[in-house]
PDB file of C-alpha atoms in Angstrom:
ATOM      1  CA  MET A  19      -5.634  16.967  19.769  1.00 58.00           C
ATOM      2  CA  ILE A  20      -4.835  15.419  23.181  1.00 71.00           C
ATOM      3  CA  LYS A  21      -2.238  12.651  22.921  1.00 76.00           C
ATOM      4  CA  ASN A  22      -3.402   9.233  24.098  1.00 75.00           C
ATOM      5  CA  GLN A  23      -1.147   6.236  23.445  1.00 80.00           C
ATOM      6  CA  LYS A  24      -3.871   3.668  24.196  1.00 86.00           C
ATOM      7  CA  THR A  25      -6.204   5.267  21.658  1.00 89.00           C
ATOM      8  CA  ALA A  26      -3.351   5.483  19.171  1.00 86.00           C
ATOM      9  CA  THR A  27      -2.555   1.796  19.646  1.00 88.00           C
ATOM     10  CA  LEU A  28      -6.210   0.853  19.169  1.00 92.00           C
ATOM     11  CA  PHE A  29      -6.453   2.722  15.854  1.00 91.00           C
ATOM     12  CA  ALA A  30      -3.081   1.337  14.730  1.00 89.00           C
ATOM     13  CA  LEU A  31      -4.135  -2.234  15.471  1.00 92.00           C
ATOM     14  CA  LEU A  32      -7.383  -1.624  13.592  1.00 93.00           C
ATOM     15  CA  ALA A  33      -5.390  -0.464  10.558  1.00 91.00           C
ATOM     16  CA  VAL A  34      -3.052  -3.460  10.843  1.00 89.00           C
ATOM     17  CA  LEU A  35      -6.017  -5.840  11.025  1.00 92.00           C
ATOM     18  CA  MET A  36      -7.528  -4.342   7.860  1.00 93.00           C
ATOM     19  CA  TRP A  37      -4.213  -4.468   5.984  1.00 92.00           C
ATOM     20  CA  SER A  38      -3.737  -8.090   7.068  1.00 92.00           C
ATOM     21  CA  THR A  39      -6.846  -9.193   5.166  1.00 94.00           C
ATOM     22  CA  VAL A  40      -6.211  -7.509   1.842  1.00 91.00           C
ATOM     23  CA  ALA A  41      -3.778 -10.028   0.299  1.00 94.00           C
ATOM     24  CA  THR A  42      -6.524 -12.638   0.604  1.00 96.00           C
ATOM     25  CA  ALA A  43      -9.099 -10.175  -0.742  1.00 96.00           C
ATOM     26  CA  PHE A  44      -6.839  -9.286  -3.695  1.00 96.00           C
ATOM     27  CA  LYS A  45      -6.363 -12.916  -4.686  1.00 96.00           C
ATOM     28  CA  ILE A  46     -10.055 -13.841  -4.387  1.00 96.00           C
ATOM     29  CA  THR A  47     -11.249 -10.770  -6.300  1.00 97.00           C
ATOM     30  CA  LEU A  48      -8.751 -11.320  -9.123  1.00 96.00           C
ATOM     31  CA  THR A  49     -10.483 -14.606  -9.943  1.00 95.00           C
ATOM     32  CA  TYR A  50     -13.526 -12.561 -11.028  1.00 96.00           C
ATOM     33  CA  PHE A  51     -12.123  -9.158 -12.071  1.00 96.00           C
ATOM     34  CA  SER A  52      -9.081  -8.061 -14.015  1.00 96.00           C
ATOM     35  CA  ALA A  53      -6.543  -5.876 -12.189  1.00 96.00           C
ATOM     36  CA  LEU A  54      -7.904  -2.777 -13.970  1.00 96.00           C
ATOM     37  CA  GLN A  55     -11.520  -3.583 -13.142  1.00 96.00           C
ATOM     38  CA  MET A  56     -10.643  -4.187  -9.502  1.00 97.00           C
ATOM     39  CA  LEU A  57      -8.741  -0.905  -9.394  1.00 97.00           C
ATOM     40  CA  LEU A  58     -11.692   0.983 -10.887  1.00 97.00           C
ATOM     41  CA  VAL A  59     -14.309  -0.270  -8.422  1.00 96.00           C
ATOM     42  CA  ALA A  60     -11.999  -0.074  -5.395  1.00 97.00           C
ATOM     43  CA  SER A  61     -10.925   3.485  -6.270  1.00 97.00           C
ATOM     44  CA  LEU A  62     -14.527   4.632  -6.694  1.00 96.00           C
ATOM     45  CA  VAL A  63     -15.401   3.218  -3.269  1.00 96.00           C
ATOM     46  CA  SER A  64     -12.344   4.639  -1.508  1.00 96.00           C
ATOM     47  CA  SER A  65     -12.874   8.068  -3.117  1.00 96.00           C
ATOM     48  CA  ALA A  66     -16.456   8.091  -1.855  1.00 96.00           C
ATOM     49  CA  VAL A  67     -15.308   7.070   1.652  1.00 94.00           C
ATOM     50  CA  LEU A  68     -12.660   9.807   1.754  1.00 94.00           C
ATOM     51  CA  LEU A  69     -15.148  12.434   0.546  1.00 95.00           C
ATOM     52  CA  ILE A  70     -17.622  11.443   3.267  1.00 95.00           C
ATOM     53  CA  ILE A  71     -14.895  11.716   5.907  1.00 93.00           C
ATOM     54  CA  CYS A  72     -13.832  15.130   4.572  1.00 94.00           C
ATOM     55  CA  TYR A  73     -17.465  16.255   4.728  1.00 94.00           C
ATOM     56  CA  ARG A  74     -17.843  15.018   8.313  1.00 93.00           C
ATOM     57  CA  GLN A  75     -14.639  16.841   9.258  1.00 91.00           C
ATOM     58  CA  HIS A  76     -15.816  20.043   7.506  1.00 92.00           C
ATOM     59  CA  LYS A  77     -12.907  19.943   5.072  1.00 92.00           C
ATOM     60  CA  ILE A  78     -14.733  19.864   1.732  1.00 92.00           C
ATOM     61  CA  SER A  79     -13.951  23.526   1.029  1.00 91.00           C
ATOM     62  CA  LEU A  80     -10.249  22.809   1.538  1.00 93.00           C
ATOM     63  CA  LEU A  81     -10.245  20.282  -1.325  1.00 94.00           C
ATOM     64  CA  LYS A  82     -10.820  22.918  -4.004  1.00 92.00           C
ATOM     65  CA  ALA A  83      -8.446  25.429  -2.411  1.00 93.00           C
ATOM     66  CA  SER A  84      -5.639  22.883  -2.080  1.00 94.00           C
ATOM     67  CA  PHE A  85      -6.089  21.631  -5.641  1.00 95.00           C
ATOM     68  CA  ILE A  86      -6.076  25.147  -7.130  1.00 95.00           C
ATOM     69  CA  GLN A  87      -2.913  25.899  -5.199  1.00 94.00           C
ATOM     70  CA  ARG A  88      -1.024  22.865  -6.589  1.00 94.00           C
ATOM     71  CA  PRO A  89      -3.009  21.216  -9.434  1.00 95.00           C
ATOM     72  CA  TYR A  90      -0.075  19.563 -11.246  1.00 96.00           C
ATOM     73  CA  PHE A  91       1.312  18.179  -8.003  1.00 96.00           C
ATOM     74  CA  TYR A  92      -1.942  16.387  -7.151  1.00 97.00           C
ATOM     75  CA  LEU A  93      -2.396  15.142 -10.707  1.00 97.00           C
ATOM     76  CA  LEU A  94       1.106  13.641 -10.543  1.00 96.00           C
ATOM     77  CA  MET A  95       0.475  12.147  -7.105  1.00 96.00           C
ATOM     78  CA  GLY A  96      -2.851  10.696  -8.262  1.00 97.00           C
ATOM     79  CA  ALA A  97      -1.093   9.129 -11.250  1.00 97.00           C
ATOM     80  CA  ILE A  98       1.436   7.510  -8.915  1.00 97.00           C
ATOM     81  CA  ASN A  99      -1.020   6.490  -6.167  1.00 94.00           C
ATOM     82  CA  PRO A 100      -3.538   4.975  -6.475  1.00 95.00           C
ATOM     83  CA  PHE A 101      -3.403   4.614 -10.287  1.00 97.00           C
ATOM     84  CA  LEU A 102       0.004   3.177 -11.237  1.00 97.00           C
ATOM     85  CA  TYR A 103       0.975   1.833  -7.821  1.00 96.00           C
ATOM     86  CA  TYR A 104      -2.127  -0.291  -7.321  1.00 96.00           C
ATOM     87  CA  LEU A 105      -2.304  -1.293 -10.990  1.00 97.00           C
ATOM     88  CA  LEU A 106       1.205  -2.754 -10.825  1.00 97.00           C
ATOM     89  CA  LEU A 107       0.557  -4.294  -7.407  1.00 96.00           C
ATOM     90  CA  PHE A 108      -2.708  -5.931  -8.520  1.00 97.00           C
ATOM     91  CA  GLN A 109      -1.024  -7.272 -11.668  1.00 97.00           C
ATOM     92  CA  ALA A 110       1.754  -8.717  -9.495  1.00 96.00           C
ATOM     93  CA  TYR A 111      -0.828 -10.459  -7.304  1.00 96.00           C
ATOM     94  CA  ASP A 112      -2.459 -11.831 -10.458  1.00 95.00           C
ATOM     95  CA  LEU A 113       0.831 -13.377 -11.622  1.00 95.00           C
ATOM     96  CA  LEU A 114       2.348 -14.518  -8.311  1.00 93.00           C
ATOM     97  CA  PRO A 115       1.255 -16.463  -5.238  1.00 92.00           C
ATOM     98  CA  ALA A 116      -0.186 -13.857  -2.852  1.00 93.00           C
ATOM     99  CA  GLN A 117       2.477 -14.633  -0.227  1.00 91.00           C
ATOM    100  CA  GLN A 118       5.221 -13.634  -2.678  1.00 91.00           C
ATOM    101  CA  ALA A 119       3.568 -10.451  -3.937  1.00 92.00           C
ATOM    102  CA  GLN A 120       2.768  -9.320  -0.413  1.00 91.00           C
ATOM    103  CA  SER A 121       6.224 -10.053   0.990  1.00 89.00           C
ATOM    104  CA  LEU A 122       8.037  -8.354  -1.901  1.00 90.00           C
ATOM    105  CA  ASN A 123       5.842  -5.306  -1.383  1.00 90.00           C
ATOM    106  CA  TYR A 124       7.227  -4.945   2.155  1.00 85.00           C
ATOM    107  CA  THR A 125      10.613  -3.931   0.740  1.00 86.00           C
ATOM    108  CA  TRP A 126       9.181  -0.489  -0.129  1.00 85.00           C
ATOM    109  CA  ALA A 127      10.674   1.095   3.016  1.00 81.00           C
ATOM    110  CA  ILE A 128      14.107  -0.127   1.969  1.00 83.00           C
ATOM    111  CA  THR A 129      13.522   1.235  -1.533  1.00 86.00           C
ATOM    112  CA  LEU A 130      12.560   4.519   0.113  1.00 84.00           C
ATOM    113  CA  SER A 131      15.908   4.782   1.905  1.00 83.00           C
ATOM    114  CA  LEU A 132      17.734   4.181  -1.392  1.00 85.00           C
ATOM    115  CA  LEU A 133      15.731   6.758  -3.355  1.00 87.00           C
ATOM    116  CA  ALA A 134      16.080   9.326  -0.561  1.00 84.00           C
ATOM    117  CA  VAL A 135      19.828   9.503  -1.271  1.00 84.00           C
ATOM    118  CA  PRO A 136      19.644  11.083  -4.762  1.00 85.00           C
ATOM    119  CA  VAL A 137      16.241  12.769  -4.356  1.00 81.00           C
ATOM    120  CA  LEU A 138      16.423  14.208  -0.831  1.00 75.00           C
ATOM    121  CA  GLY A 139      20.188  14.243  -0.347  1.00 80.00           C
ATOM    122  CA  HIS A 140      20.109  11.762   2.533  1.00 79.00           C
ATOM    123  CA  LYS A 141      23.194   9.738   3.447  1.00 83.00           C
ATOM    124  CA  LEU A 142      23.109   5.992   3.914  1.00 83.00           C
ATOM    125  CA  ARG A 143      23.975   4.976   7.462  1.00 85.00           C
ATOM    126  CA  ARG A 144      25.547   1.654   8.384  1.00 87.00           C
ATOM    127  CA  ASN A 145      22.131   0.432   9.562  1.00 86.00           C
ATOM    128  CA  ASP A 146      20.601   1.398   6.204  1.00 85.00           C
ATOM    129  CA  VAL A 147      23.200  -0.654   4.313  1.00 88.00           C
ATOM    130  CA  ILE A 148      22.551  -3.692   6.554  1.00 89.00           C
ATOM    131  CA  ALA A 149      18.780  -3.264   6.095  1.00 87.00           C
ATOM    132  CA  ILE A 150      19.141  -3.041   2.324  1.00 86.00           C
ATOM    133  CA  ALA A 151      21.288  -6.184   2.195  1.00 90.00           C
ATOM    134  CA  LEU A 152      18.908  -8.169   4.423  1.00 89.00           C
ATOM    135  CA  GLY A 153      15.791  -6.823   2.698  1.00 88.00           C
ATOM    136  CA  TYR A 154      16.800  -7.670  -0.831  1.00 87.00           C
ATOM    137  CA  LEU A 155      18.315 -11.000   0.190  1.00 90.00           C
ATOM    138  CA  GLY A 156      14.940 -11.804   1.759  1.00 89.00           C
ATOM    139  CA  ALA A 157      13.161 -10.669  -1.406  1.00 88.00           C
ATOM    140  CA  LEU A 158      15.400 -12.906  -3.533  1.00 86.00           C
ATOM    141  CA  ILE A 159      14.776 -15.905  -1.268  1.00 89.00           C
ATOM    142  CA  ILE A 160      11.012 -15.330  -1.498  1.00 89.00           C
ATOM    143  CA  ALA A 161      11.006 -14.800  -5.272  1.00 84.00           C
ATOM    144  CA  THR A 162      13.053 -17.983  -5.945  1.00 84.00           C
ATOM    145  CA  LYS A 163      11.397 -20.104  -3.213  1.00 80.00           C
ATOM    146  CA  GLY A 164      14.843 -20.426  -1.661  1.00 77.00           C
ATOM    147  CA  ASP A 165      16.615 -21.699  -4.782  1.00 76.00           C
ATOM    148  CA  LEU A 166      19.002 -18.751  -5.085  1.00 69.00           C
ATOM    149  CA  LEU A 167      21.463 -20.313  -7.531  1.00 64.00           C
ATOM    150  CA  ALA A 168      18.805 -21.320 -10.053  1.00 61.00           C
ATOM    151  CA  LEU A 169      17.158 -17.882 -10.034  1.00 59.00           C
ATOM    152  CA  ASP A 170      13.963 -19.630 -11.165  1.00 63.00           C
ATOM    153  CA  PHE A 171      11.067 -17.219 -10.539  1.00 71.00           C
ATOM    154  CA  VAL A 172       7.411 -18.268 -10.563  1.00 78.00           C
ATOM    155  CA  SER A 173       6.843 -15.223 -12.781  1.00 85.00           C
ATOM    156  CA  THR A 174       9.684 -12.891 -13.674  1.00 88.00           C
ATOM    157  CA  LEU A 175       7.157 -10.284 -14.786  1.00 94.00           C
ATOM    158  CA  GLY A 176       5.233 -10.632 -11.522  1.00 93.00           C
ATOM    159  CA  VAL A 177       8.378 -10.159  -9.434  1.00 91.00           C
ATOM    160  CA  THR A 178       9.375  -7.162 -11.565  1.00 93.00           C
ATOM    161  CA  LEU A 179       5.950  -5.543 -11.172  1.00 96.00           C
ATOM    162  CA  ALA A 180       5.961  -6.126  -7.395  1.00 94.00           C
ATOM    163  CA  LEU A 181       9.374  -4.463  -7.052  1.00 93.00           C
ATOM    164  CA  LEU A 182       8.412  -1.622  -9.397  1.00 95.00           C
ATOM    165  CA  SER A 183       5.367  -0.976  -7.200  1.00 95.00           C
ATOM    166  CA  THR A 184       7.708  -0.427  -4.233  1.00 93.00           C
ATOM    167  CA  ILE A 185       9.543   2.249  -6.239  1.00 94.00           C
ATOM    168  CA  LEU A 186       6.262   4.024  -6.983  1.00 95.00           C
ATOM    169  CA  TRP A 187       5.142   3.809  -3.349  1.00 92.00           C
ATOM    170  CA  ALA A 188       8.499   5.169  -2.142  1.00 90.00           C
ATOM    171  CA  CYS A 189       8.321   8.012  -4.687  1.00 92.00           C
ATOM    172  CA  TYR A 190       4.820   8.858  -3.489  1.00 92.00           C
ATOM    173  CA  TRP A 191       6.025   9.297   0.110  1.00 87.00           C
ATOM    174  CA  ILE A 192       9.177  11.171  -0.904  1.00 88.00           C
ATOM    175  CA  PHE A 193       7.230  13.702  -2.984  1.00 89.00           C
ATOM    176  CA  ASN A 194       4.626  14.054  -0.234  1.00 86.00           C
ATOM    177  CA  SER A 195       7.288  14.699   2.416  1.00 80.00           C
ATOM    178  CA  LYS A 196       7.444  18.290   1.200  1.00 81.00           C
ATOM    179  CA  ASN A 197       3.678  18.731   1.066  1.00 84.00           C
ATOM    180  CA  ASP A 198       2.345  20.635   4.093  1.00 85.00           C
ATOM    181  CA  ALA A 199      -1.343  20.080   3.266  1.00 86.00           C
ATOM    182  CA  ASP A 200      -3.685  18.249   5.641  1.00 89.00           C
ATOM    183  CA  PRO A 201      -2.972  14.494   5.118  1.00 88.00           C
ATOM    184  CA  MET A 202      -6.675  13.707   4.659  1.00 91.00           C
ATOM    185  CA  ILE A 203      -7.045  16.450   2.056  1.00 94.00           C
ATOM    186  CA  ALA A 204      -3.908  15.317   0.220  1.00 93.00           C
ATOM    187  CA  LEU A 205      -4.990  11.668   0.180  1.00 93.00           C
ATOM    188  CA  SER A 206      -8.506  12.553  -1.002  1.00 95.00           C
ATOM    189  CA  LEU A 207      -7.198  14.735  -3.823  1.00 96.00           C
ATOM    190  CA  CYS A 208      -4.851  11.986  -4.998  1.00 96.00           C
ATOM    191  CA  PHE A 209      -7.741   9.537  -5.277  1.00 96.00           C
ATOM    192  CA  LEU A 210     -10.066  12.032  -6.947  1.00 96.00           C
ATOM    193  CA  CYS A 211      -7.415  13.056  -9.478  1.00 97.00           C
ATOM    194  CA  SER A 212      -6.698   9.434 -10.329  1.00 97.00           C
ATOM    195  CA  LEU A 213     -10.308   8.521 -11.155  1.00 97.00           C
ATOM    196  CA  PRO A 214     -10.419  10.029 -14.688  1.00 97.00           C
ATOM    197  CA  MET A 215      -7.109   8.289 -15.511  1.00 97.00           C
ATOM    198  CA  ILE A 216      -8.397   4.923 -14.269  1.00 97.00           C
ATOM    199  CA  ILE A 217     -11.761   5.225 -16.037  1.00 96.00           C
ATOM    200  CA  LEU A 218     -10.119   6.211 -19.337  1.00 97.00           C
ATOM    201  CA  THR A 219      -7.626   3.323 -19.089  1.00 97.00           C
ATOM    202  CA  VAL A 220     -10.418   0.804 -18.447  1.00 96.00           C
ATOM    203  CA  LEU A 221     -12.423   2.168 -21.416  1.00 95.00           C
ATOM    204  CA  ILE A 222      -9.407   1.798 -23.720  1.00 95.00           C
ATOM    205  CA  PHE A 223      -7.847  -1.447 -22.525  1.00 94.00           C
ATOM    206  CA  ASP A 224     -10.519  -3.414 -20.656  1.00 91.00           C
ATOM    207  CA  ASP A 225     -14.218  -4.135 -20.328  1.00 87.00           C
ATOM    208  CA  ILE A 226     -16.244  -1.521 -18.433  1.00 85.00           C
ATOM    209  CA  TYR A 227     -19.205  -3.904 -18.134  1.00 85.00           C
ATOM    210  CA  ILE A 228     -18.290  -5.895 -15.038  1.00 86.00           C
ATOM    211  CA  THR A 229     -21.068  -8.064 -13.643  1.00 85.00           C
ATOM    212  CA  ALA A 230     -19.644 -10.781 -11.367  1.00 90.00           C
ATOM    213  CA  TRP A 231     -21.131 -10.015  -7.943  1.00 91.00           C
ATOM    214  CA  GLN A 232     -18.303 -11.830  -6.167  1.00 93.00           C
ATOM    215  CA  GLY A 233     -15.827  -9.464  -7.795  1.00 94.00           C
ATOM    216  CA  TRP A 234     -17.928  -6.456  -6.812  1.00 96.00           C
ATOM    217  CA  LEU A 235     -17.991  -7.559  -3.179  1.00 96.00           C
ATOM    218  CA  GLY A 236     -14.239  -8.091  -3.144  1.00 96.00           C
ATOM    219  CA  ALA A 237     -13.428  -4.787  -4.867  1.00 96.00           C
ATOM    220  CA  ILE A 238     -15.792  -2.874  -2.561  1.00 97.00           C
ATOM    221  CA  TYR A 239     -14.096  -4.485   0.440  1.00 96.00           C
ATOM    222  CA  ILE A 240     -10.664  -3.493  -0.905  1.00 96.00           C
ATOM    223  CA  GLY A 241     -11.757   0.078  -1.592  1.00 96.00           C
ATOM    224  CA  LEU A 242     -13.418   0.401   1.791  1.00 95.00           C
ATOM    225  CA  PHE A 243     -10.616  -1.058   3.905  1.00 92.00           C
ATOM    226  CA  GLU A 244      -7.237  -1.326   2.112  1.00 89.00           C
ATOM    227  CA  MET A 245      -7.527   1.930   0.172  1.00 88.00           C
ATOM    228  CA  GLY A 246      -9.838   3.847   2.502  1.00 88.00           C
ATOM    229  CA  LEU A 247     -10.507   3.259   6.180  1.00 91.00           C
ATOM    230  CA  ALA A 248      -7.132   1.635   6.923  1.00 90.00           C
ATOM    231  CA  PHE A 249      -5.297   4.827   5.945  1.00 85.00           C
ATOM    232  CA  VAL A 250      -7.735   6.930   7.962  1.00 87.00           C
ATOM    233  CA  ALA A 251      -7.230   4.697  11.023  1.00 89.00           C
ATOM    234  CA  TRP A 252      -3.451   4.903  10.605  1.00 86.00           C
ATOM    235  CA  LEU A 253      -3.460   8.706  10.273  1.00 84.00           C
ATOM    236  CA  THR A 254      -5.681   8.918  13.361  1.00 86.00           C
ATOM    237  CA  ALA A 255      -3.268   6.668  15.273  1.00 86.00           C
ATOM    238  CA  LEU A 256      -0.357   8.927  14.381  1.00 81.00           C
ATOM    239  CA  LYS A 257      -2.257  12.002  15.586  1.00 83.00           C
ATOM    240  CA  TYR A 258      -2.978  10.441  18.988  1.00 85.00           C
ATOM    241  CA  ALA A 259       0.427   8.780  19.387  1.00 80.00           C
ATOM    242  CA  GLU A 260       2.794   9.883  22.131  1.00 77.00           C
ATOM    243  CA  SER A 261       5.450   7.621  20.565  1.00 68.00           C
ATOM    244  CA  THR A 262       5.220   7.116  16.803  1.00 72.00           C
ATOM    245  CA  SER A 263       7.941   4.434  16.878  1.00 68.00           C
ATOM    246  CA  LYS A 264       5.798   2.187  19.085  1.00 71.00           C
ATOM    247  CA  ILE A 265       2.903   2.644  16.678  1.00 76.00           C
ATOM    248  CA  SER A 266       4.941   2.084  13.529  1.00 75.00           C
ATOM    249  CA  ASN A 267       6.358  -1.173  14.901  1.00 75.00           C
ATOM    250  CA  LEU A 268       2.849  -2.657  14.942  1.00 79.00           C
ATOM    251  CA  ILE A 269       2.775  -2.709  11.149  1.00 80.00           C
ATOM    252  CA  PHE A 270       5.198  -5.653  11.218  1.00 80.00           C
ATOM    253  CA  ILE A 271       2.420  -7.849  12.619  1.00 86.00           C
ATOM    254  CA  SER A 272       0.469  -7.538   9.377  1.00 88.00           C
ATOM    255  CA  PRO A 273       2.438  -9.772   6.972  1.00 89.00           C
ATOM    256  CA  PHE A 274       2.490 -12.725   9.360  1.00 90.00           C
ATOM    257  CA  VAL A 275      -1.248 -12.481  10.084  1.00 91.00           C
ATOM    258  CA  SER A 276      -1.772 -12.190   6.339  1.00 93.00           C
ATOM    259  CA  LEU A 277       0.156 -15.417   5.691  1.00 92.00           C
ATOM    260  CA  LEU A 278      -2.058 -17.205   8.210  1.00 93.00           C
ATOM    261  CA  LEU A 279      -5.202 -15.915   6.484  1.00 93.00           C
ATOM    262  CA  LEU A 280      -3.906 -16.893   3.037  1.00 93.00           C
ATOM    263  CA  SER A 281      -3.279 -20.398   4.321  1.00 94.00           C
ATOM    264  CA  GLN A 282      -6.603 -20.793   6.106  1.00 94.00           C
ATOM    265  CA  ILE A 283      -8.997 -18.984   3.731  1.00 94.00           C
ATOM    266  CA  ILE A 284      -7.737 -19.640   0.203  1.00 93.00           C
ATOM    267  CA  GLY A 285      -5.610 -22.683   1.018  1.00 93.00           C
ATOM    268  CA  GLU A 286      -2.349 -21.268  -0.299  1.00 92.00           C
ATOM    269  CA  THR A 287       0.597 -23.400   0.801  1.00 91.00           C
ATOM    270  CA  ILE A 288       3.060 -21.174   2.639  1.00 91.00           C
ATOM    271  CA  TYR A 289       6.605 -21.913   1.502  1.00 90.00           C
ATOM    272  CA  PRO A 290       9.356 -22.071   4.176  1.00 91.00           C
ATOM    273  CA  ALA A 291      11.356 -19.702   1.942  1.00 91.00           C
ATOM    274  CA  THR A 292       8.582 -17.109   2.249  1.00 91.00           C
ATOM    275  CA  VAL A 293       8.758 -17.153   6.039  1.00 92.00           C
ATOM    276  CA  ILE A 294      12.585 -17.022   6.036  1.00 92.00           C
ATOM    277  CA  GLY A 295      12.653 -14.207   3.489  1.00 91.00           C
ATOM    278  CA  LEU A 296       9.971 -12.250   5.302  1.00 92.00           C
ATOM    279  CA  VAL A 297      11.850 -12.568   8.611  1.00 92.00           C
ATOM    280  CA  LEU A 298      14.968 -11.180   6.886  1.00 92.00           C
ATOM    281  CA  ILE A 299      12.996  -8.239   5.452  1.00 90.00           C
ATOM    282  CA  ILE A 300      11.369  -7.422   8.802  1.00 90.00           C
ATOM    283  CA  THR A 301      14.714  -7.771  10.605  1.00 90.00           C
ATOM    284  CA  GLY A 302      16.235  -5.340   8.128  1.00 88.00           C
ATOM    285  CA  LEU A 303      13.424  -2.872   8.712  1.00 85.00           C
ATOM    286  CA  PHE A 304      13.883  -3.091  12.495  1.00 84.00           C
ATOM    287  CA  ILE A 305      17.614  -2.453  12.147  1.00 84.00           C
ATOM    288  CA  GLN A 306      16.923   0.476   9.850  1.00 78.00           C
ATOM    289  CA  LYS A 307      14.603   2.080  12.413  1.00 75.00           C
ATOM    290  CA  LYS A 308      17.332   2.136  15.079  1.00 73.00           C
ATOM    291  CA  ASN A 309      19.246   5.377  15.505  1.00 60.00           C
TER     292      ASN A 309
END
């Protein structure tokens, strides 16, 4: 593929725009669906989208071959993402203000650097240590609304689930770092492998008969954009990119646009502590990216 930075930037901005809307979509949809129901519908939609893209790219035959080659790997990856990761994330959004759940989720890259030490044998650099300190200080400020000494969380369980989701997301990327399969094939297999797990969990623990049309619209939107087309746009941006660092920096636009949308669309009051904490997290991530 011929490298084209302008095309890469366009696809990256498209992905960022889609990711910027999902916190609002999560919160609205959770007023009609449970976290499990939302996960079920969104996963069905995203799986269908990924299959269509694989078909258009003439990669359907590779799905079976890749799965047969590493069946347990893809079953494990599907259990991590989208099943457990999104289930914990959606539950966190259900328990917390969206601004808190979203901002805490942005510490996943810092969690990744920590887990890479024991799992991949990486060494923490000085910049990593600074990023970790800033990132988790920012997370604490967000979770306590700035009242650090009181340690009074809106929902201790919600904060715990949000942080646990970052561990799952980091594990997903660490395990996939050694997977040389086509990224589209790998992502599609993860979603397809997760579907039986999600369906069975809904049948056991929730109501499969979900009728609220507002919830259906929201879950379809989430499956189409957050869990489907946004990843495709991002992967396409990386393929075209002459400089991946310039592309990856664009992702930091997303949380601030998302806060604006949360304020304007669902009327969520944005706490000053959220902005301060988010700035600390993003600053930490920028420092971490420097050589």
